[in-house]
Structure formats: C-alpha cells, structure tokens
mmCIF file of N, CA and C in Angstrom:
data_model
loop_
_atom_site.group_PDB
_atom_site.id
_atom_site.type_symbol
_atom_site.label_atom_id
_atom_site.label_comp_id
_atom_site.label_asym_id
_atom_site.label_seq_id
_atom_site.Cartn_x
_atom_site.Cartn_y
_atom_site.Cartn_z
ATOM 1 N N MET A 918 0.742 -1.209 0.147
ATOM 2 C CA MET A 918 0.189 0.111 0.109
ATOM 3 C C MET A 918 0.865 1.276 0.227
ATOM 4 N N ALA A 919 0.561 2.251 -0.931
ATOM 5 C CA ALA A 919 1.294 3.301 -1.021
ATOM 6 C C ALA A 919 1.030 4.457 0.205
ATOM 7 N N THR A 920 1.705 5.052 0.389
ATOM 8 C CA THR A 920 1.512 6.225 1.594
ATOM 9 C C THR A 920 2.012 7.541 0.969
ATOM 10 N N SER A 921 1.306 8.440 1.553
ATOM 11 C CA SER A 921 1.803 9.712 1.520
ATOM 12 C C SER A 921 1.482 10.708 2.505
ATOM 13 N N PRO A 922 2.208 11.738 2.734
ATOM 14 C CA PRO A 922 1.777 12.488 3.922
ATOM 15 C C PRO A 922 0.568 13.314 3.775
ATOM 16 N N CYS A 923 -0.132 13.310 4.910
ATOM 17 C CA CYS A 923 -1.477 13.913 4.982
ATOM 18 C C CYS A 923 -0.969 15.462 4.869
ATOM 19 N N VAL A 924 -2.119 16.151 3.933
ATOM 20 C CA VAL A 924 -1.763 17.299 3.498
ATOM 21 C C VAL A 924 -2.131 18.349 4.721
ATOM 22 N N SER A 925 -2.897 17.891 5.933
ATOM 23 C CA SER A 925 -3.318 18.658 6.930
ATOM 24 C C SER A 925 -2.127 18.320 8.181
ATOM 25 N N CYS A 926 -1.970 17.299 8.673
ATOM 26 C CA CYS A 926 -1.061 16.913 9.779
ATOM 27 C C CYS A 926 0.514 16.632 9.275
ATOM 28 N N GLY A 927 0.456 15.876 8.039
ATOM 29 C CA GLY A 927 1.853 15.586 7.678
ATOM 30 C C GLY A 927 2.052 14.025 7.848
ATOM 31 N N ARG A 928 1.312 13.333 8.717
ATOM 32 C CA ARG A 928 1.542 11.943 8.998
ATOM 33 C C ARG A 928 1.423 10.909 7.762
ATOM 34 N N PRO A 929 2.377 10.046 7.631
ATOM 35 C CA PRO A 929 2.022 9.069 6.479
ATOM 36 C C PRO A 929 0.670 8.636 6.563
ATOM 37 N N VAL A 930 -0.225 8.505 5.359
ATOM 38 C CA VAL A 930 -1.424 7.708 5.240
ATOM 39 C C VAL A 930 -1.595 7.451 3.666
ATOM 40 N N ASP A 931 -2.729 6.577 3.913
ATOM 41 C CA ASP A 931 -3.505 6.026 2.422
ATOM 42 C C ASP A 931 -3.758 7.073 1.621
ATOM 43 N N PRO A 932 -3.509 7.449 0.353
ATOM 44 C CA PRO A 932 -4.136 8.668 -0.256
ATOM 45 C C PRO A 932 -5.517 8.533 -0.486
ATOM 46 N N ASP A 933 -5.989 7.355 -0.517
ATOM 47 C CA ASP A 933 -7.466 7.270 -1.054
ATOM 48 C C ASP A 933 -8.496 7.017 0.120
ATOM 49 N N ALA A 934 -7.860 7.517 1.392
ATOM 50 C CA ALA A 934 -8.644 6.959 2.916
ATOM 51 C C ALA A 934 -8.537 8.394 3.646
ATOM 52 N N PRO A 935 -9.431 9.001 4.533
ATOM 53 C CA PRO A 935 -9.226 9.608 5.415
ATOM 54 C C PRO A 935 -8.041 9.434 6.360
ATOM 55 N N CYS A 936 -7.529 10.662 6.691
ATOM 56 C CA CYS A 936 -6.244 10.498 7.722
ATOM 57 C C CYS A 936 -6.866 9.870 9.089
ATOM 58 N N PRO A 937 -6.212 8.840 9.574
ATOM 59 C CA PRO A 937 -6.831 8.324 10.862
ATOM 60 C C PRO A 937 -6.517 9.166 12.172
ATOM 61 N N TYR A 938 -5.353 10.076 11.872
ATOM 62 C CA TYR A 938 -4.949 10.978 12.989
ATOM 63 C C TYR A 938 -5.773 12.109 13.165
ATOM 64 N N CYS A 939 -6.029 12.788 11.681
ATOM 65 C CA CYS A 939 -6.438 14.305 12.109
ATOM 66 C C CYS A 939 -8.044 13.992 11.281
ATOM 67 N N GLY A 940 -8.324 13.043 10.526
ATOM 68 C CA GLY A 940 -9.694 13.146 10.038
ATOM 69 C C GLY A 940 -9.777 13.852 8.623
ATOM 70 N N HIS A 941 -8.727 14.335 8.415
ATOM 71 C CA HIS A 941 -8.721 14.993 6.777
ATOM 72 C C HIS A 941 -8.945 14.071 5.784
ATOM 73 N N ASP A 942 -9.911 14.370 4.902
ATOM 74 C CA ASP A 942 -10.426 13.494 3.823
ATOM 75 C C ASP A 942 -9.786 13.903 2.384
ATOM 76 N N PRO A 943 -9.001 13.227 1.547
ATOM 77 C CA PRO A 943 -8.358 13.825 0.461
ATOM 78 C C PRO A 943 -9.539 14.074 -0.733
ATOM 79 N N LEU A 944 -10.657 13.288 -0.572
ATOM 80 C CA LEU A 944 -11.908 13.508 -1.445
ATOM 81 C C LEU A 944 -12.388 15.140 -1.384
ATOM 82 N N VAL A 945 -12.511 15.178 -0.101
ATOM 83 C CA VAL A 945 -12.867 16.646 0.168
ATOM 84 C C VAL A 945 -12.146 17.721 -0.373
ATOM 85 N N THR A 946 -10.586 17.364 -0.511
ATOM 86 C CA THR A 946 -9.821 18.525 -0.943
ATOM 87 C C THR A 946 -9.921 18.481 -2.444
ATOM 88 N N GLU A 947 -10.001 17.135 -3.096
ATOM 89 C CA GLU A 947 -10.187 17.254 -4.468
ATOM 90 C C GLU A 947 -11.545 17.804 -4.884
ATOM 91 N N LEU A 948 -12.577 17.686 -4.354
ATOM 92 C CA LEU A 948 -13.836 18.096 -4.496
ATOM 93 C C LEU A 948 -13.764 19.816 -4.564
ATOM 94 N N ALA A 949 -13.010 19.955 -3.378
ATOM 95 C CA ALA A 949 -12.919 21.744 -3.230
ATOM 96 C C ALA A 949 -12.097 22.323 -4.690
ATOM 97 N N ARG A 950 -11.021 21.379 -4.987
ATOM 98 C CA ARG A 950 -9.993 21.634 -6.149
ATOM 99 C C ARG A 950 -10.981 21.886 -7.424
ATOM 100 N N LEU A 951 -11.959 20.996 -7.555
ATOM 101 C CA LEU A 951 -12.795 20.795 -8.871
ATOM 102 C C LEU A 951 -13.911 21.873 -8.698
ATOM 103 N N ASP A 952 -14.286 22.357 -7.437
ATOM 104 C CA ASP A 952 -15.327 23.470 -7.485
ATOM 105 C C ASP A 952 -14.413 24.702 -7.786
ATOM 106 N N ARG A 953 -13.514 24.892 -7.383
ATOM 107 C CA ARG A 953 -12.662 25.994 -7.761
ATOM 108 C C ARG A 953 -12.442 26.139 -9.224
ATOM 109 N N ASP A 954 -11.984 25.018 -9.840
ATOM 110 C CA ASP A 954 -11.762 25.080 -11.340
ATOM 111 C C ASP A 954 -13.079 25.347 -11.971
ATOM 112 N N ILE A 955 -14.072 24.753 -11.803
ATOM 113 C CA ILE A 955 -15.470 24.878 -12.184
ATOM 114 C C ILE A 955 -15.768 26.257 -12.156
ATOM 115 N N ALA A 956 -15.565 27.079 -11.014
ATOM 116 C CA ALA A 956 -15.848 28.263 -10.964
ATOM 117 C C ALA A 956 -14.977 29.204 -11.760
ATOM 118 N N GLU A 957 -13.731 28.901 -11.901
ATOM 119 C CA GLU A 957 -12.771 29.707 -12.909
ATOM 120 C C GLU A 957 -13.185 29.549 -14.302
ATOM 121 N N MET A 958 -13.548 28.400 -14.810
ATOM 122 C CA MET A 958 -14.011 28.049 -16.091
ATOM 123 C C MET A 958 -15.560 28.798 -16.328
ATOM 124 N N SER A 959 -16.359 28.801 -15.396
ATOM 125 C CA SER A 959 -17.812 29.434 -15.545
ATOM 126 C C SER A 959 -17.393 30.941 -15.690
ATOM 127 N N ALA A 960 -16.458 31.529 -14.780
ATOM 128 C CA ALA A 960 -16.089 32.977 -15.067
ATOM 129 C C ALA A 960 -15.578 33.145 -16.309
ATOM 130 N N GLU A 961 -14.497 32.349 -16.841
ATOM 131 C CA GLU A 961 -13.965 32.496 -18.132
ATOM 132 C C GLU A 961 -14.963 32.477 -19.193
ATOM 133 N N ASP A 962 -16.029 31.268 -19.242
ATOM 134 C CA ASP A 962 -16.806 31.270 -20.237
ATOM 135 C C ASP A 962 -17.735 32.505 -20.340
ATOM 136 N N VAL A 963 -18.313 33.013 -19.237
ATOM 137 C CA VAL A 963 -18.977 34.338 -19.024
ATOM 138 C C VAL A 963 -18.154 35.559 -19.962
ATOM 139 N N ARG A 964 -16.903 35.545 -19.703
ATOM 140 C CA ARG A 964 -15.953 36.618 -20.175
ATOM 141 C C ARG A 964 -15.891 36.318 -21.760
ATOM 142 N N LEU A 965 -15.720 35.330 -22.284
ATOM 143 C CA LEU A 965 -15.746 34.874 -23.567
ATOM 144 C C LEU A 965 -17.136 35.103 -24.534
ATOM 145 N N GLN A 966 -18.102 34.725 -23.547
ATOM 146 C CA GLN A 966 -19.693 35.112 -24.247
ATOM 147 C C GLN A 966 -19.506 36.683 -24.602
ATOM 148 N N LYS A 967 -19.375 37.381 -23.441
ATOM 149 C CA LYS A 967 -19.071 39.005 -23.542
ATOM 150 C C LYS A 967 -18.222 39.299 -24.634
ATOM 151 N N GLU A 968 -17.205 38.831 -24.701
ATOM 152 C CA GLU A 968 -15.991 38.928 -25.690
ATOM 153 C C GLU A 968 -16.750 38.703 -27.174
ATOM 154 N N LEU A 969 -17.521 37.576 -27.383
ATOM 155 C CA LEU A 969 -17.988 37.054 -28.499
ATOM 156 C C LEU A 969 -19.172 38.150 -28.961
ATOM 157 N N LYS A 970 -20.059 38.572 -27.897
ATOM 158 C CA LYS A 970 -21.359 39.534 -28.264
ATOM 159 C C LYS A 970 -20.651 40.782 -28.682
ATOM 160 N N ASP A 971 -19.591 41.347 -28.182
ATOM 161 C CA ASP A 971 -18.900 42.520 -28.596
ATOM 162 C C ASP A 971 -18.180 42.306 -29.994
ATOM 163 N N LEU A 972 -17.786 41.428 -30.201
ATOM 164 C CA LEU A 972 -17.022 41.091 -31.507
ATOM 165 C C LEU A 972 -18.282 41.135 -32.541
ATOM 166 N N SER A 973 -19.236 40.158 -32.117
ATOM 167 C CA SER A 973 -20.535 40.410 -33.108
ATOM 168 C C SER A 973 -20.957 41.753 -33.590
ATOM 169 N N ALA A 974 -20.937 42.471 -32.342
ATOM 170 C CA ALA A 974 -21.787 43.745 -32.529
ATOM 171 C C ALA A 974 -20.582 44.706 -33.553
ATOM 172 N N ARG A 975 -19.286 44.493 -33.038
ATOM 173 C CA ARG A 975 -18.202 45.318 -34.080
ATOM 174 C C ARG A 975 -18.368 45.100 -35.484
ATOM 175 N N MET A 976 -18.697 43.629 -35.533
ATOM 176 C CA MET A 976 -18.560 42.957 -36.992
ATOM 177 C C MET A 976 -19.930 43.351 -37.724
ATOM 178 N N GLN A 977 -20.856 43.406 -37.021
ATOM 179 C CA GLN A 977 -22.352 44.132 -37.695
ATOM 180 C C GLN A 977 -22.068 45.364 -38.217
ATOM 181 N N ALA A 978 -21.508 46.235 -37.305
ATOM 182 C CA ALA A 978 -21.165 47.670 -37.390
ATOM 183 C C ALA A 978 -20.359 47.862 -38.753
ATOM 184 N N ALA A 979 -19.471 47.010 -38.801
ATOM 185 C CA ALA A 979 -18.413 47.134 -39.791
ATOM 186 C C ALA A 979 -19.279 46.602 -41.302
ATOM 187 N N GLN A 980 -20.015 45.569 -41.005
ATOM 188 C CA GLN A 980 -20.750 45.313 -42.282
ATOM 189 C C GLN A 980 -21.684 46.277 -42.769
ATOM 190 N N HIS A 981 -22.397 47.028 -41.713
ATOM 191 C CA HIS A 981 -23.321 48.057 -42.118
ATOM 192 C C HIS A 981 -22.708 48.928 -42.950
ATOM 193 N N GLN A 982 -21.439 49.689 -42.233
ATOM 194 C CA GLN A 982 -20.547 50.837 -42.756
ATOM 195 C C GLN A 982 -20.248 50.323 -44.355
ATOM 196 N N ARG A 983 -19.918 49.100 -44.422
ATOM 197 C CA ARG A 983 -19.267 48.603 -45.664
ATOM 198 C C ARG A 983 -20.664 48.747 -46.599
ATOM 199 N N VAL A 984 -21.730 48.460 -46.548
ATOM 200 C CA VAL A 984 -22.858 48.593 -47.258
ATOM 201 C C VAL A 984 -23.231 49.972 -47.472
ATOM 202 N N LEU A 985 -23.057 50.994 -46.529
ATOM 203 C CA LEU A 985 -23.167 52.149 -46.918
ATOM 204 C C LEU A 985 -22.226 53.027 -47.815
ATOM 205 N N LEU A 986 -20.840 52.532 -47.511
ATOM 206 C CA LEU A 986 -19.912 52.849 -48.323
ATOM 207 C C LEU A 986 -20.032 52.341 -49.864
ATOM 208 N N SER A 987 -20.481 51.084 -49.929
ATOM 209 C CA SER A 987 -20.549 50.409 -51.194
ATOM 210 C C SER A 987 -21.616 51.033 -52.164
ATOM 211 N N TYR A 988 -22.864 51.479 -51.283
ATOM 212 C CA TYR A 988 -23.844 52.344 -52.026
ATOM 213 C C TYR A 988 -23.518 53.573 -52.665
ATOM 214 N N THR A 989 -22.656 54.495 -51.353
ATOM 215 C CA THR A 989 -22.104 55.815 -51.788
ATOM 216 C C THR A 989 -21.294 55.482 -53.053
ATOM 217 N N LEU A 990 -20.439 54.740 -53.339
ATOM 218 C CA LEU A 990 -19.355 54.417 -54.300
ATOM 219 C C LEU A 990 -20.360 54.168 -55.664
ATOM 220 N N ALA A 991 -21.225 53.279 -55.630
ATOM 221 C CA ALA A 991 -21.896 52.882 -56.852
ATOM 222 C C ALA A 991 -22.849 54.220 -57.301
ATOM 223 N N ASN A 992 -23.401 54.976 -56.290
ATOM 224 C CA ASN A 992 -24.011 56.215 -56.769
ATOM 225 C C ASN A 992 -23.131 57.054 -57.310
ATOM 226 N N ALA A 993 -21.923 57.162 -56.851
ATOM 227 C CA ALA A 993 -20.958 58.149 -57.307
ATOM 228 C C ALA A 993 -20.650 57.770 -58.907
ATOM 229 N N ARG A 994 -20.325 56.434 -59.176
ATOM 230 C CA ARG A 994 -20.272 55.812 -60.336
ATOM 231 C C ARG A 994 -21.236 56.268 -61.170
ATOM 232 N N GLN A 995 -22.254 56.072 -60.633
ATOM 233 C CA GLN A 995 -23.675 56.352 -61.629
ATOM 234 C C GLN A 995 -23.834 57.742 -61.938
ATOM 235 N N GLN A 996 -23.587 58.439 -61.072
ATOM 236 C CA GLN A 996 -23.529 59.854 -61.380
ATOM 237 C C GLN A 996 -22.560 60.264 -62.584
ATOM 238 N N GLN A 997 -21.226 59.771 -62.386
ATOM 239 C CA GLN A 997 -20.279 59.937 -63.270
ATOM 240 C C GLN A 997 -20.616 59.433 -64.762
ATOM 241 N N GLN A 998 -21.422 58.379 -64.804
ATOM 242 C CA GLN A 998 -21.687 57.727 -65.989
ATOM 243 C C GLN A 998 -22.801 58.677 -66.558
ATOM 244 N N ARG A 999 -23.772 59.303 -65.911
ATOM 245 C CA ARG A 999 -24.701 60.128 -66.196
ATOM 246 C C ARG A 999 -24.131 61.378 -67.056
ATOM 247 N N ARG A 1000 -23.182 62.051 -66.224
ATOM 248 C CA ARG A 1000 -22.200 63.200 -66.739
ATOM 249 C C ARG A 1000 -21.547 62.824 -67.818
ATOM 250 N N ARG A 1001 -21.212 61.415 -68.217
ATOM 251 C CA ARG A 1001 -20.451 61.334 -69.500
ATOM 252 C C ARG A 1001 -21.651 61.076 -70.520
ATOM 253 N N ASN A 1002 -22.600 60.466 -70.151
ATOM 254 C CA ASN A 1002 -23.540 60.569 -71.372
ATOM 255 C C ASN A 1002 -24.454 61.575 -71.629
ATOM 256 N N THR A 1003 -24.355 62.675 -70.922
ATOM 257 C CA THR A 1003 -25.061 63.687 -71.246
ATOM 258 C C THR A 1003 -24.472 64.618 -72.141
ATOM 259 N N PRO A 1004 -25.149 64.840 -73.287
ATOM 260 C CA PRO A 1004 -24.426 65.598 -74.354
ATOM 261 C C PRO A 1004 -24.262 67.120 -73.462
ATOM 262 N N ARG A 1005 -23.185 67.810 -73.991
ATOM 263 C CA ARG A 1005 -22.602 69.092 -73.591
ATOM 264 C C ARG A 1005 -23.134 69.872 -74.756
ATOM 265 N N SER A 1006 -23.228 71.249 -74.243
ATOM 266 C CA SER A 1006 -23.615 72.281 -75.455
ATOM 267 C C SER A 1006 -22.180 72.657 -75.667
ATOM 268 N N VAL A 1007 -21.925 72.955 -76.875
ATOM 269 C CA VAL A 1007 -20.638 73.253 -77.401
ATOM 270 C C VAL A 1007 -20.519 74.560 -78.124
ATOM 271 N N LEU A 1008 -19.956 75.577 -77.516
ATOM 272 C CA LEU A 1008 -19.648 76.902 -78.326
ATOM 273 C C LEU A 1008 -18.954 76.707 -79.492
ATOM 274 N N ARG A 1009 -19.372 76.861 -80.803
ATOM 275 C CA ARG A 1009 -18.722 76.902 -82.006
ATOM 276 C C ARG A 1009 -18.243 78.344 -82.458
ATOM 277 N N ARG A 1010 -17.372 78.190 -83.152
ATOM 278 C CA ARG A 1010 -16.671 79.539 -83.560
ATOM 279 C C ARG A 1010 -17.787 79.811 -84.925
ATOM 280 N N ARG A 1011 -18.125 80.869 -85.280
ATOM 281 C CA ARG A 1011 -18.925 81.242 -86.497
ATOM 282 C C ARG A 1011 -18.077 81.069 -87.587
ATOM 283 N N PRO A 1012 -18.070 80.603 -88.567
ATOM 284 C CA PRO A 1012 -17.406 80.467 -89.834
ATOM 285 C C PRO A 1012 -17.143 81.879 -90.302
ATOM 286 N N THR A 1013 -16.074 82.050 -90.933
ATOM 287 C CA THR A 1013 -15.610 83.446 -91.266
ATOM 288 C C THR A 1013 -16.344 83.523 -92.665
ATOM 289 N N SER A 1014 -16.577 82.736 -93.323
ATOM 290 C CA SER A 1014 -17.586 82.980 -94.712
ATOM 291 C C SER A 1014 -18.621 82.026 -94.278
ATOM 292 N N TRP A 1015 -19.806 82.536 -94.898
ATOM 293 C CA TRP A 1015 -21.070 81.600 -94.972
ATOM 294 C C TRP A 1015 -21.263 81.101 -96.281
ATOM 295 N N PRO A 1016 -21.360 79.723 -96.249
ATOM 296 C CA PRO A 1016 -21.491 78.795 -97.576
ATOM 297 C C PRO A 1016 -22.505 79.738 -98.520
ATOM 298 N N GLY A 1017 -22.028 79.766 -99.581
ATOM 299 C CA GLY A 1017 -23.168 80.203 -100.710
ATOM 300 C C GLY A 1017 -22.959 82.036 -100.402
ATOM 301 N N ALA A 1018 -22.371 82.564 -99.551
ATOM 302 C CA ALA A 1018 -22.417 83.961 -99.610
ATOM 303 C C ALA A 1018 -21.007 84.691 -100.177
ATOM 304 N N GLY A 1019 -20.097 83.533 -100.614
ATOM 305 C CA GLY A 1019 -18.979 83.939 -101.351
ATOM 306 C C GLY A 1019 -17.865 84.606 -100.153
ATOM 307 N N SER A 1020 -17.075 85.476 -100.693
ATOM 308 C CA SER A 1020 -15.986 85.964 -99.709
ATOM 309 C C SER A 1020 -16.216 87.265 -99.136
ATOM 310 N N ARG A 1021 -17.642 87.960 -99.363
ATOM 311 C CA ARG A 1021 -17.856 89.225 -99.119
ATOM 312 C C ARG A 1021 -17.965 89.133 -97.501
ATOM 313 N N ARG A 1022 -17.776 90.110 -97.000
ATOM 314 C CA ARG A 1022 -18.416 90.465 -95.743
ATOM 315 C C ARG A 1022 -18.933 91.473 -95.476
ATOM 316 N N THR A 1023 -19.862 91.768 -94.906
ATOM 317 C CA THR A 1023 -20.629 93.019 -94.784
ATOM 318 C C THR A 1023 -20.520 93.646 -93.486
#
C-alpha cells in the first residue's frame, strides 16, 4: 500500500482514505479543487460570451458601414456615368464666310 503525507497533519496515510489521525479526507480536498476549477471556467465562459457578443456587434457595425460605403461608391459612379452620357452644349466658332455667300463681308 502506497502512503503519502497527509496535507493537514503531515503523517503518512493512505491517499485514498481519510487520515486516521486528524480526519482529513483527500476526497474533500479534490472536491474543493474541482469546485474552484469549475468556478474559474464558468467565469471564463461568461467573459468569452461577452467578448463574442462585443465582437459580433463590431462585425455587424463594420458590415453596415461597408454597405453604406458601397452604396455611396455605386451612386458616385452612376452620377459620373450620367455626366459622361449627357451631351454638352458646345460653343462653336462662327465661320468666317458663310456657305454660298462668297467671300464678301458686310
């Protein structure tokens, strides 16, 4: 039978049974350690859920901003296309001689 020192009194005891001298039970210690671990994991889970929620909100805001910017860009390109396709009025120089009038000026 393997023995180890009791964590409470230091006397050699069987690690699977309570200490016959002080009554310390190693299973209670293990149970307390597991409770602490579960509490830490639960706190980390809450923190990660909050972080995920924040990340989702930031991602949604970025996607919304992207939609607005892409709409603005498409609208600007459409306006440029309209300006290109709209005929402009061009001022033309008057010819120095009118056709059929010869070379006379009045």
